[in-house]
């Protein structure tokens, strides 16, 4: 009966050490698990930007003009997650500027240490990225 308790203690110790090593917040040493989550959030954000471009394209064709987030939701081009003028999804805050003839979107990480900043606009629909500050059209493309 003492052997299963011994195995359980070593297993728990191993799990605790793994969690500590994955969640280390030492400067310049983000844990492996956190890096994986950040990468997944970035991937989801990039896909969300592509979805926004698609919604804007549909809005322009059907309504004759681009729209802000609430307008895209009201028109049925985006779902209710985008009802706010600055929706937050997967650790990123999205902001948009839209007029009848053009739009631009920024996606910025809520925690600046957890990801890159993204930008796209109606001129070329190319995603631009900045690793440290809000992205703009002058930043490198993805």
mmCIF file of N, CA and C in Angstrom:
data_model
loop_
_atom_site.group_PDB
_atom_site.id
_atom_site.type_symbol
_atom_site.label_atom_id
_atom_site.label_comp_id
_atom_site.label_asym_id
_atom_site.label_seq_id
_atom_site.Cartn_x
_atom_site.Cartn_y
_atom_site.Cartn_z
ATOM 1 N N UNK A 1 0.812 -1.191 0.000
ATOM 2 C CA UNK A 1 0.000 0.000 0.000
ATOM 3 C C UNK A 1 0.855 1.254 0.000
ATOM 4 N N UNK A 2 2.065 1.222 0.528
ATOM 5 C CA UNK A 2 2.912 2.404 0.561
ATOM 6 C C UNK A 2 3.494 2.722 -0.812
ATOM 7 N N UNK A 3 3.614 1.726 -1.679
ATOM 8 C CA UNK A 3 4.172 1.988 -3.007
ATOM 9 C C UNK A 3 3.279 2.897 -3.850
ATOM 10 N N UNK A 4 1.960 2.704 -3.909
ATOM 11 C CA UNK A 4 1.131 3.624 -4.693
ATOM 12 C C UNK A 4 1.212 5.065 -4.186
ATOM 13 N N UNK A 5 1.321 5.283 -2.877
ATOM 14 C CA UNK A 5 1.450 6.634 -2.331
ATOM 15 C C UNK A 5 2.773 7.233 -2.792
ATOM 16 N N UNK A 6 3.845 6.468 -2.797
ATOM 17 C CA UNK A 6 5.164 6.920 -3.230
ATOM 18 C C UNK A 6 5.128 7.332 -4.706
ATOM 19 N N UNK A 7 4.481 6.501 -5.528
ATOM 20 C CA UNK A 7 4.360 6.804 -6.954
ATOM 21 C C UNK A 7 3.527 8.070 -7.148
ATOM 22 N N UNK A 8 2.441 8.207 -6.402
ATOM 23 C CA UNK A 8 1.587 9.381 -6.502
ATOM 24 C C UNK A 8 2.359 10.647 -6.139
ATOM 25 N N UNK A 9 3.161 10.596 -5.061
ATOM 26 C CA UNK A 9 3.942 11.771 -4.654
ATOM 27 C C UNK A 9 4.933 12.180 -5.732
ATOM 28 N N UNK A 10 5.630 11.227 -6.333
ATOM 29 C CA UNK A 10 6.600 11.550 -7.387
ATOM 30 C C UNK A 10 5.901 12.062 -8.646
ATOM 31 N N UNK A 11 4.740 11.510 -8.923
ATOM 32 C CA UNK A 11 3.976 11.985 -10.073
ATOM 33 C C UNK A 11 3.540 13.425 -9.855
ATOM 34 N N UNK A 12 3.021 13.731 -8.691
ATOM 35 C CA UNK A 12 2.605 15.093 -8.380
ATOM 36 C C UNK A 12 3.781 16.059 -8.405
ATOM 37 N N UNK A 13 4.922 15.626 -7.893
ATOM 38 C CA UNK A 13 6.118 16.461 -7.925
ATOM 39 C C UNK A 13 6.536 16.736 -9.372
ATOM 40 N N UNK A 14 6.491 15.720 -10.212
ATOM 41 C CA UNK A 14 6.834 15.888 -11.622
ATOM 42 C C UNK A 14 5.902 16.859 -12.327
ATOM 43 N N UNK A 15 4.621 16.740 -12.037
ATOM 44 C CA UNK A 15 3.638 17.650 -12.640
ATOM 45 C C UNK A 15 3.890 19.079 -12.161
ATOM 46 N N UNK A 16 4.152 19.251 -10.888
ATOM 47 C CA UNK A 16 4.412 20.580 -10.339
ATOM 48 C C UNK A 16 5.651 21.207 -10.976
ATOM 49 N N UNK A 17 6.709 20.427 -11.141
ATOM 50 C CA UNK A 17 7.922 20.946 -11.773
ATOM 51 C C UNK A 17 7.663 21.313 -13.228
ATOM 52 N N UNK A 18 6.892 20.505 -13.935
ATOM 53 C CA UNK A 18 6.556 20.797 -15.330
ATOM 54 C C UNK A 18 5.782 22.096 -15.440
ATOM 55 N N UNK A 19 4.763 22.270 -14.591
ATOM 56 C CA UNK A 19 3.959 23.486 -14.614
ATOM 57 C C UNK A 19 4.817 24.701 -14.293
ATOM 58 N N UNK A 20 5.701 24.586 -13.323
ATOM 59 C CA UNK A 20 6.578 25.707 -12.976
ATOM 60 C C UNK A 20 7.503 26.059 -14.132
ATOM 61 N N UNK A 21 8.041 25.066 -14.794
ATOM 62 C CA UNK A 21 8.959 25.343 -15.902
ATOM 63 C C UNK A 21 8.223 25.927 -17.096
ATOM 64 N N UNK A 22 6.968 25.546 -17.284
ATOM 65 C CA UNK A 22 6.199 26.064 -18.422
ATOM 66 C C UNK A 22 5.687 27.471 -18.169
ATOM 67 N N UNK A 23 5.505 27.841 -16.915
ATOM 68 C CA UNK A 23 4.902 29.136 -16.633
ATOM 69 C C UNK A 23 5.894 30.137 -16.075
ATOM 70 N N UNK A 24 7.153 29.916 -16.266
ATOM 71 C CA UNK A 24 8.159 30.851 -15.803
ATOM 72 C C UNK A 24 7.980 32.189 -16.491
ATOM 73 N N UNK A 25 7.923 33.257 -15.701
ATOM 74 C CA UNK A 25 7.763 34.592 -16.270
ATOM 75 C C UNK A 25 9.037 35.404 -16.144
ATOM 76 N N UNK A 26 10.154 34.752 -16.003
ATOM 77 C CA UNK A 26 11.415 35.476 -15.935
ATOM 78 C C UNK A 26 11.595 36.269 -17.228
ATOM 79 N N UNK A 27 12.153 37.491 -17.125
ATOM 80 C CA UNK A 27 12.324 38.300 -18.337
ATOM 81 C C UNK A 27 13.063 37.534 -19.423
ATOM 82 N N UNK A 28 12.501 37.535 -20.616
ATOM 83 C CA UNK A 28 13.133 36.857 -21.738
ATOM 84 C C UNK A 28 12.967 35.355 -21.718
ATOM 85 N N UNK A 29 12.217 34.816 -20.755
ATOM 86 C CA UNK A 29 12.073 33.368 -20.653
ATOM 87 C C UNK A 29 10.610 33.004 -20.415
ATOM 88 N N UNK A 30 9.790 33.257 -21.406
ATOM 89 C CA UNK A 30 8.389 32.865 -21.282
ATOM 90 C C UNK A 30 8.300 31.354 -21.374
ATOM 91 N N UNK A 31 7.441 30.776 -20.601
ATOM 92 C CA UNK A 31 7.300 29.329 -20.586
ATOM 93 C C UNK A 31 6.851 28.770 -21.918
ATOM 94 N N UNK A 32 7.202 27.531 -22.155
ATOM 95 C CA UNK A 32 6.859 26.863 -23.406
ATOM 96 C C UNK A 32 5.354 26.828 -23.621
ATOM 97 N N UNK A 33 4.615 26.539 -22.578
ATOM 98 C CA UNK A 33 3.160 26.487 -22.697
ATOM 99 C C UNK A 33 2.596 27.855 -23.070
ATOM 100 N N UNK A 34 3.089 28.922 -22.427
ATOM 101 C CA UNK A 34 2.606 30.259 -22.751
ATOM 102 C C UNK A 34 2.951 30.648 -24.176
ATOM 103 N N UNK A 35 4.126 30.270 -24.645
ATOM 104 C CA UNK A 35 4.504 30.565 -26.032
ATOM 105 C C UNK A 35 3.572 29.850 -27.010
ATOM 106 N N UNK A 36 3.202 28.633 -26.683
ATOM 107 C CA UNK A 36 2.292 27.881 -27.552
ATOM 108 C C UNK A 36 0.917 28.538 -27.588
ATOM 109 N N UNK A 37 0.438 28.999 -26.437
ATOM 110 C CA UNK A 37 -0.849 29.683 -26.379
ATOM 111 C C UNK A 37 -0.783 30.985 -27.186
ATOM 112 N N UNK A 38 0.312 31.742 -27.028
ATOM 113 C CA UNK A 38 0.477 32.980 -27.785
ATOM 114 C C UNK A 38 0.453 32.712 -29.286
ATOM 115 N N UNK A 39 1.138 31.677 -29.726
ATOM 116 C CA UNK A 39 1.176 31.337 -31.152
ATOM 117 C C UNK A 39 -0.220 30.965 -31.652
ATOM 118 N N UNK A 40 -0.963 30.225 -30.853
ATOM 119 C CA UNK A 40 -2.329 29.853 -31.239
ATOM 120 C C UNK A 40 -3.224 31.090 -31.309
ATOM 121 N N UNK A 41 -3.049 32.016 -30.359
ATOM 122 C CA UNK A 41 -3.834 33.250 -30.378
ATOM 123 C C UNK A 41 -3.502 34.092 -31.607
ATOM 124 N N UNK A 42 -2.218 34.152 -31.977
ATOM 125 C CA UNK A 42 -1.821 34.887 -33.183
ATOM 126 C C UNK A 42 -2.448 34.270 -34.430
ATOM 127 N N UNK A 43 -2.424 32.961 -34.507
ATOM 128 C CA UNK A 43 -3.017 32.268 -35.656
ATOM 129 C C UNK A 43 -4.512 32.574 -35.743
ATOM 130 N N UNK A 44 -5.196 32.521 -34.622
ATOM 131 C CA UNK A 44 -6.629 32.841 -34.599
ATOM 132 C C UNK A 44 -6.862 34.297 -34.991
ATOM 133 N N UNK A 45 -5.987 35.188 -34.561
ATOM 134 C CA UNK A 45 -6.119 36.610 -34.882
ATOM 135 C C UNK A 45 -5.936 36.854 -36.375
ATOM 136 N N UNK A 46 -4.967 36.207 -36.974
ATOM 137 C CA UNK A 46 -4.732 36.330 -38.414
ATOM 138 C C UNK A 46 -5.952 35.838 -39.181
ATOM 139 N N UNK A 47 -6.518 34.728 -38.757
ATOM 140 C CA UNK A 47 -7.724 34.219 -39.418
ATOM 141 C C UNK A 47 -8.896 35.179 -39.218
ATOM 142 N N UNK A 48 -8.997 35.775 -38.042
ATOM 143 C CA UNK A 48 -10.058 36.746 -37.781
ATOM 144 C C UNK A 48 -9.911 37.955 -38.700
ATOM 145 N N UNK A 49 -8.676 38.426 -38.909
ATOM 146 C CA UNK A 49 -8.456 39.544 -39.832
ATOM 147 C C UNK A 49 -8.914 39.182 -41.241
ATOM 148 N N UNK A 50 -8.645 37.973 -41.656
ATOM 149 C CA UNK A 50 -9.094 37.530 -42.989
ATOM 150 C C UNK A 50 -10.620 37.468 -43.058
ATOM 151 N N UNK A 51 -11.245 37.062 -41.966
ATOM 152 C CA UNK A 51 -12.705 37.027 -41.901
ATOM 153 C C UNK A 51 -13.273 38.440 -41.996
ATOM 154 N N UNK A 52 -12.606 39.398 -41.339
ATOM 155 C CA UNK A 52 -13.059 40.791 -41.386
ATOM 156 C C UNK A 52 -12.961 41.324 -42.814
ATOM 157 N N UNK A 53 -11.868 41.009 -43.513
ATOM 158 C CA UNK A 53 -11.724 41.441 -44.910
ATOM 159 C C UNK A 53 -12.870 40.878 -45.747
ATOM 160 N N UNK A 54 -13.179 39.625 -45.554
ATOM 161 C CA UNK A 54 -14.275 38.999 -46.296
ATOM 162 C C UNK A 54 -15.603 39.694 -45.992
ATOM 163 N N UNK A 55 -15.841 39.983 -44.717
ATOM 164 C CA UNK A 55 -17.083 40.664 -44.331
ATOM 165 C C UNK A 55 -17.146 42.054 -44.953
ATOM 166 N N UNK A 56 -16.040 42.782 -44.941
ATOM 167 C CA UNK A 56 -16.013 44.119 -45.524
ATOM 168 C C UNK A 56 -16.247 44.067 -47.038
ATOM 169 N N UNK A 57 -15.649 43.080 -47.692
ATOM 170 C CA UNK A 57 -15.839 42.921 -49.135
ATOM 171 C C UNK A 57 -17.310 42.684 -49.451
ATOM 172 N N UNK A 58 -17.952 41.822 -48.676
ATOM 173 C CA UNK A 58 -19.375 41.563 -48.881
ATOM 174 C C UNK A 58 -20.215 42.810 -48.620
ATOM 175 N N UNK A 59 -19.870 43.540 -47.547
ATOM 176 C CA UNK A 59 -20.610 44.765 -47.225
ATOM 177 C C UNK A 59 -20.489 45.786 -48.345
ATOM 178 N N UNK A 60 -19.288 45.926 -48.885
ATOM 179 C CA UNK A 60 -19.067 46.894 -49.969
ATOM 180 C C UNK A 60 -19.886 46.521 -51.211
ATOM 181 N N UNK A 61 -19.916 45.245 -51.543
ATOM 182 C CA UNK A 61 -20.657 44.798 -52.722
ATOM 183 C C UNK A 61 -22.172 44.954 -52.505
ATOM 184 N N UNK A 62 -22.663 44.552 -51.359
ATOM 185 C CA UNK A 62 -24.110 44.536 -51.118
ATOM 186 C C UNK A 62 -24.656 45.918 -50.752
ATOM 187 N N UNK A 63 -23.916 46.648 -49.896
ATOM 188 C CA UNK A 63 -24.417 47.932 -49.395
ATOM 189 C C UNK A 63 -23.794 49.139 -50.084
ATOM 190 N N UNK A 64 -22.693 48.905 -50.787
ATOM 191 C CA UNK A 64 -22.027 50.016 -51.463
ATOM 192 C C UNK A 64 -21.042 50.771 -50.607
ATOM 193 N N UNK A 65 -20.835 50.321 -49.372
ATOM 194 C CA UNK A 65 -19.873 50.993 -48.495
ATOM 195 C C UNK A 65 -19.359 50.020 -47.440
ATOM 196 N N UNK A 66 -18.198 50.361 -46.902
ATOM 197 C CA UNK A 66 -17.650 49.589 -45.796
ATOM 198 C C UNK A 66 -18.367 49.997 -44.514
ATOM 199 N N UNK A 67 -18.160 49.228 -43.455
ATOM 200 C CA UNK A 67 -18.849 49.510 -42.195
ATOM 201 C C UNK A 67 -17.919 49.245 -41.017
ATOM 202 N N UNK A 68 -18.291 49.796 -39.860
ATOM 203 C CA UNK A 68 -17.554 49.492 -38.639
ATOM 204 C C UNK A 68 -18.048 48.155 -38.085
ATOM 205 N N UNK A 69 -17.496 47.729 -36.955
ATOM 206 C CA UNK A 69 -17.888 46.411 -36.412
ATOM 207 C C UNK A 69 -19.385 46.297 -36.161
ATOM 208 N N UNK A 70 -20.002 47.242 -35.422
ATOM 209 C CA UNK A 70 -21.455 47.102 -35.214
ATOM 210 C C UNK A 70 -22.241 47.075 -36.525
ATOM 211 N N UNK A 71 -21.804 47.849 -37.509
ATOM 212 C CA UNK A 71 -22.485 47.847 -38.808
ATOM 213 C C UNK A 71 -22.360 46.511 -39.526
ATOM 214 N N UNK A 72 -21.196 45.885 -39.402
ATOM 215 C CA UNK A 72 -21.007 44.567 -40.016
ATOM 216 C C UNK A 72 -21.852 43.510 -39.321
ATOM 217 N N UNK A 73 -22.002 43.648 -38.008
ATOM 218 C CA UNK A 73 -22.862 42.707 -37.261
ATOM 219 C C UNK A 73 -24.322 42.936 -37.643
ATOM 220 N N UNK A 74 -24.760 44.205 -37.659
ATOM 221 C CA UNK A 74 -26.146 44.519 -38.009
ATOM 222 C C UNK A 74 -26.493 44.034 -39.424
ATOM 223 N N UNK A 75 -25.520 44.086 -40.326
ATOM 224 C CA UNK A 75 -25.757 43.629 -41.695
ATOM 225 C C UNK A 75 -25.658 42.126 -41.866
ATOM 226 N N UNK A 76 -25.297 41.408 -40.794
ATOM 227 C CA UNK A 76 -25.193 39.961 -40.853
ATOM 228 C C UNK A 76 -23.879 39.459 -41.446
ATOM 229 N N UNK A 77 -22.885 40.350 -41.553
ATOM 230 C CA UNK A 77 -21.605 39.963 -42.136
ATOM 231 C C UNK A 77 -20.645 39.374 -41.100
ATOM 232 N N UNK A 78 -20.818 39.747 -39.826
ATOM 233 C CA UNK A 78 -20.028 39.191 -38.716
ATOM 234 C C UNK A 78 -20.982 38.779 -37.601
ATOM 235 N N UNK A 79 -20.517 37.880 -36.740
ATOM 236 C CA UNK A 79 -21.370 37.430 -35.639
ATOM 237 C C UNK A 79 -21.306 38.382 -34.447
ATOM 238 N N UNK A 80 -22.086 38.089 -33.442
ATOM 239 C CA UNK A 80 -22.275 38.975 -32.289
ATOM 240 C C UNK A 80 -21.001 39.235 -31.484
ATOM 241 N N UNK A 81 -19.964 38.423 -31.646
ATOM 242 C CA UNK A 81 -18.700 38.691 -30.928
ATOM 243 C C UNK A 81 -18.130 40.051 -31.320
ATOM 244 N N UNK A 82 -18.535 40.576 -32.465
ATOM 245 C CA UNK A 82 -18.009 41.833 -32.985
ATOM 246 C C UNK A 82 -18.963 43.006 -32.755
ATOM 247 N N UNK A 83 -19.940 42.862 -31.877
ATOM 248 C CA UNK A 83 -20.936 43.908 -31.639
ATOM 249 C C UNK A 83 -20.333 45.176 -31.050
ATOM 250 N N UNK A 84 -19.284 45.046 -30.290
ATOM 251 C CA UNK A 84 -18.603 46.174 -29.664
ATOM 252 C C UNK A 84 -17.755 46.897 -30.704
ATOM 253 N N UNK A 85 -17.514 48.174 -30.518
ATOM 254 C CA UNK A 85 -16.674 48.913 -31.472
ATOM 255 C C UNK A 85 -15.203 48.516 -31.379
ATOM 256 N N UNK A 86 -14.794 47.911 -30.263
ATOM 257 C CA UNK A 86 -13.433 47.364 -30.122
ATOM 258 C C UNK A 86 -13.526 45.970 -29.505
ATOM 259 N N UNK A 87 -13.922 44.988 -30.294
ATOM 260 C CA UNK A 87 -14.082 43.633 -29.750
ATOM 261 C C UNK A 87 -12.746 43.028 -29.318
ATOM 262 N N UNK A 88 -12.830 42.141 -28.343
ATOM 263 C CA UNK A 88 -11.666 41.428 -27.840
ATOM 264 C C UNK A 88 -11.884 39.938 -28.059
ATOM 265 N N UNK A 89 -10.914 39.312 -28.758
ATOM 266 C CA UNK A 89 -10.990 37.885 -29.051
ATOM 267 C C UNK A 89 -9.616 37.263 -28.883
ATOM 268 N N UNK A 90 -9.542 36.142 -28.189
ATOM 269 C CA UNK A 90 -8.312 35.353 -28.084
ATOM 270 C C UNK A 90 -7.104 36.197 -27.679
ATOM 271 N N UNK A 91 -7.294 37.097 -26.723
ATOM 272 C CA UNK A 91 -6.176 37.889 -26.224
ATOM 273 C C UNK A 91 -5.800 39.084 -27.072
ATOM 274 N N UNK A 92 -6.603 39.405 -28.081
ATOM 275 C CA UNK A 92 -6.345 40.553 -28.955
ATOM 276 C C UNK A 92 -7.529 41.505 -28.952
ATOM 277 N N UNK A 93 -7.234 42.796 -28.998
ATOM 278 C CA UNK A 93 -8.263 43.822 -29.127
ATOM 279 C C UNK A 93 -8.224 44.344 -30.557
ATOM 280 N N UNK A 94 -9.379 44.348 -31.199
ATOM 281 C CA UNK A 94 -9.496 44.797 -32.573
ATOM 282 C C UNK A 94 -10.085 46.201 -32.589
ATOM 283 N N UNK A 95 -9.538 47.049 -33.444
ATOM 284 C CA UNK A 95 -10.101 48.383 -33.638
ATOM 285 C C UNK A 95 -10.172 48.648 -35.136
ATOM 286 N N UNK A 96 -11.195 49.402 -35.539
ATOM 287 C CA UNK A 96 -11.408 49.620 -36.967
ATOM 288 C C UNK A 96 -11.784 51.070 -37.232
ATOM 289 N N UNK A 97 -11.298 51.546 -38.330
ATOM 290 C CA UNK A 97 -11.716 52.825 -38.876
ATOM 291 C C UNK A 97 -12.348 52.506 -40.223
ATOM 292 N N UNK A 98 -13.572 52.991 -40.447
ATOM 293 C CA UNK A 98 -14.258 52.663 -41.697
ATOM 294 C C UNK A 98 -15.031 53.869 -42.210
ATOM 295 N N UNK A 99 -14.987 54.040 -43.510
ATOM 296 C CA UNK A 99 -15.807 55.041 -44.193
ATOM 297 C C UNK A 99 -16.434 54.351 -45.397
ATOM 298 N N UNK A 100 -17.156 55.072 -46.196
ATOM 299 C CA UNK A 100 -17.810 54.459 -47.347
ATOM 300 C C UNK A 100 -16.805 53.816 -48.302
ATOM 301 N N UNK A 101 -15.632 54.460 -48.479
ATOM 302 C CA UNK A 101 -14.698 53.989 -49.489
ATOM 303 C C UNK A 101 -13.474 53.256 -49.003
ATOM 304 N N UNK A 102 -13.220 53.222 -47.685
ATOM 305 C CA UNK A 102 -12.029 52.516 -47.193
ATOM 306 C C UNK A 102 -12.184 52.110 -45.731
ATOM 307 N N UNK A 103 -11.351 51.179 -45.313
ATOM 308 C CA UNK A 103 -11.327 50.763 -43.915
ATOM 309 C C UNK A 103 -9.915 50.337 -43.542
ATOM 310 N N UNK A 104 -9.648 50.337 -42.250
ATOM 311 C CA UNK A 104 -8.400 49.779 -41.726
ATOM 312 C C UNK A 104 -8.714 49.122 -40.390
ATOM 313 N N UNK A 105 -7.960 48.075 -40.089
ATOM 314 C CA UNK A 105 -8.169 47.305 -38.863
ATOM 315 C C UNK A 105 -6.824 47.088 -38.184
ATOM 316 N N UNK A 106 -6.796 47.279 -36.868
ATOM 317 C CA UNK A 106 -5.641 46.933 -36.049
ATOM 318 C C UNK A 106 -6.043 45.831 -35.088
ATOM 319 N N UNK A 107 -5.119 44.923 -34.848
ATOM 320 C CA UNK A 107 -5.298 43.885 -33.829
ATOM 321 C C UNK A 107 -4.080 43.950 -32.928
ATOM 322 N N UNK A 108 -4.305 44.304 -31.674
ATOM 323 C CA UNK A 108 -3.216 44.474 -30.721
ATOM 324 C C UNK A 108 -3.393 43.537 -29.538
ATOM 325 N N UNK A 109 -2.298 42.897 -29.102
ATOM 326 C CA UNK A 109 -2.420 42.001 -27.951
ATOM 327 C C UNK A 109 -2.787 42.780 -26.693
ATOM 328 N N UNK A 110 -3.659 42.219 -25.892
ATOM 329 C CA UNK A 110 -4.046 42.862 -24.637
ATOM 330 C C UNK A 110 -2.833 42.932 -23.712
ATOM 331 N N UNK A 111 -2.067 41.864 -23.661
ATOM 332 C CA UNK A 111 -0.808 41.831 -22.917
ATOM 333 C C UNK A 111 0.318 42.050 -23.928
ATOM 334 N N UNK A 112 0.964 43.213 -23.921
ATOM 335 C CA UNK A 112 1.982 43.511 -24.933
ATOM 336 C C UNK A 112 3.104 42.475 -25.029
ATOM 337 N N UNK A 113 3.357 41.744 -23.968
ATOM 338 C CA UNK A 113 4.424 40.736 -23.997
ATOM 339 C C UNK A 113 3.977 39.427 -24.638
ATOM 340 N N UNK A 114 2.702 39.340 -25.023
ATOM 341 C CA UNK A 114 2.184 38.046 -25.473
ATOM 342 C C UNK A 114 1.996 37.913 -26.974
ATOM 343 N N UNK A 115 2.374 38.917 -27.757
ATOM 344 C CA UNK A 115 2.186 38.742 -29.190
ATOM 345 C C UNK A 115 2.550 39.965 -30.005
ATOM 346 N N UNK A 116 2.419 39.796 -31.299
ATOM 347 C CA UNK A 116 2.732 40.866 -32.237
ATOM 348 C C UNK A 116 1.480 41.687 -32.538
ATOM 349 N N UNK A 117 1.685 42.837 -33.137
ATOM 350 C CA UNK A 117 0.603 43.742 -33.515
ATOM 351 C C UNK A 117 0.359 43.608 -35.016
ATOM 352 N N UNK A 118 -0.914 43.647 -35.422
ATOM 353 C CA UNK A 118 -1.277 43.442 -36.823
ATOM 354 C C UNK A 118 -2.099 44.613 -37.343
ATOM 355 N N UNK A 119 -2.008 44.827 -38.663
ATOM 356 C CA UNK A 119 -2.742 45.896 -39.331
ATOM 357 C C UNK A 119 -3.090 45.444 -40.741
ATOM 358 N N UNK A 120 -4.253 45.840 -41.204
ATOM 359 C CA UNK A 120 -4.598 45.662 -42.623
ATOM 360 C C UNK A 120 -5.567 46.753 -43.005
ATOM 361 N N UNK A 121 -5.629 47.041 -44.300
ATOM 362 C CA UNK A 121 -6.578 48.033 -44.780
ATOM 363 C C UNK A 121 -7.130 47.633 -46.144
ATOM 364 N N UNK A 122 -8.066 48.428 -46.617
ATOM 365 C CA UNK A 122 -8.762 48.109 -47.862
ATOM 366 C C UNK A 122 -7.903 48.375 -49.097
ATOM 367 N N UNK A 123 -6.779 49.043 -48.959
ATOM 368 C CA UNK A 123 -5.945 49.344 -50.119
ATOM 369 C C UNK A 123 -5.373 48.089 -50.765
ATOM 370 N N UNK A 124 -4.804 47.200 -49.948
ATOM 371 C CA UNK A 124 -4.236 45.985 -50.539
ATOM 372 C C UNK A 124 -4.610 44.713 -49.778
ATOM 373 N N UNK A 125 -5.325 44.867 -48.656
ATOM 374 C CA UNK A 125 -5.784 43.731 -47.852
ATOM 375 C C UNK A 125 -4.646 42.801 -47.441
ATOM 376 N N UNK A 126 -3.453 43.371 -47.296
ATOM 377 C CA UNK A 126 -2.287 42.626 -46.847
ATOM 378 C C UNK A 126 -2.098 42.868 -45.352
ATOM 379 N N UNK A 127 -1.777 41.820 -44.617
ATOM 380 C CA UNK A 127 -1.577 41.947 -43.178
ATOM 381 C C UNK A 127 -0.144 42.415 -42.926
ATOM 382 N N UNK A 128 -0.033 43.514 -42.168
ATOM 383 C CA UNK A 128 1.267 44.055 -41.773
ATOM 384 C C UNK A 128 1.478 43.729 -40.300
ATOM 385 N N UNK A 129 2.732 43.570 -39.897
ATOM 386 C CA UNK A 129 3.026 43.133 -38.535
ATOM 387 C C UNK A 129 4.139 43.975 -37.923
ATOM 388 N N UNK A 130 3.987 44.255 -36.632
ATOM 389 C CA UNK A 130 5.008 44.950 -35.859
ATOM 390 C C UNK A 130 5.170 44.195 -34.547
ATOM 391 N N UNK A 131 6.397 43.808 -34.186
ATOM 392 C CA UNK A 131 6.576 42.995 -32.988
ATOM 393 C C UNK A 131 6.444 43.759 -31.670
ATOM 394 N N UNK A 132 6.559 45.096 -31.684
ATOM 395 C CA UNK A 132 6.620 45.821 -30.418
ATOM 396 C C UNK A 132 5.582 46.914 -30.238
ATOM 397 N N UNK A 133 5.007 47.429 -31.306
ATOM 398 C CA UNK A 133 4.066 48.549 -31.192
ATOM 399 C C UNK A 133 2.950 48.371 -32.208
ATOM 400 N N UNK A 134 1.942 49.227 -32.113
ATOM 401 C CA UNK A 134 0.839 49.169 -33.046
ATOM 402 C C UNK A 134 1.313 49.174 -34.481
ATOM 403 N N UNK A 135 0.800 48.271 -35.279
ATOM 404 C CA UNK A 135 1.246 48.121 -36.659
ATOM 405 C C UNK A 135 0.551 49.143 -37.557
ATOM 406 N N UNK A 136 1.180 49.409 -38.703
ATOM 407 C CA UNK A 136 0.622 50.322 -39.700
ATOM 408 C C UNK A 136 0.983 49.829 -41.085
ATOM 409 N N UNK A 137 0.513 50.532 -42.081
ATOM 410 C CA UNK A 137 0.770 50.168 -43.474
ATOM 411 C C UNK A 137 2.273 50.160 -43.788
ATOM 412 N N UNK A 138 3.059 50.933 -43.062
ATOM 413 C CA UNK A 138 4.506 51.009 -43.340
ATOM 414 C C UNK A 138 5.295 49.853 -42.741
ATOM 415 N N UNK A 139 4.643 49.014 -41.936
ATOM 416 C CA UNK A 139 5.345 47.854 -41.348
ATOM 417 C C UNK A 139 5.441 46.718 -42.351
ATOM 418 N N UNK A 140 6.376 45.788 -42.108
ATOM 419 C CA UNK A 140 6.535 44.634 -43.019
ATOM 420 C C UNK A 140 5.265 43.797 -43.086
ATOM 421 N N UNK A 141 5.081 43.141 -44.215
ATOM 422 C CA UNK A 141 3.916 42.258 -44.369
ATOM 423 C C UNK A 141 4.204 40.909 -43.741
ATOM 424 N N UNK A 142 3.148 40.235 -43.438
ATOM 425 C CA UNK A 142 3.217 38.914 -42.799
ATOM 426 C C UNK A 142 3.733 37.883 -43.788
#
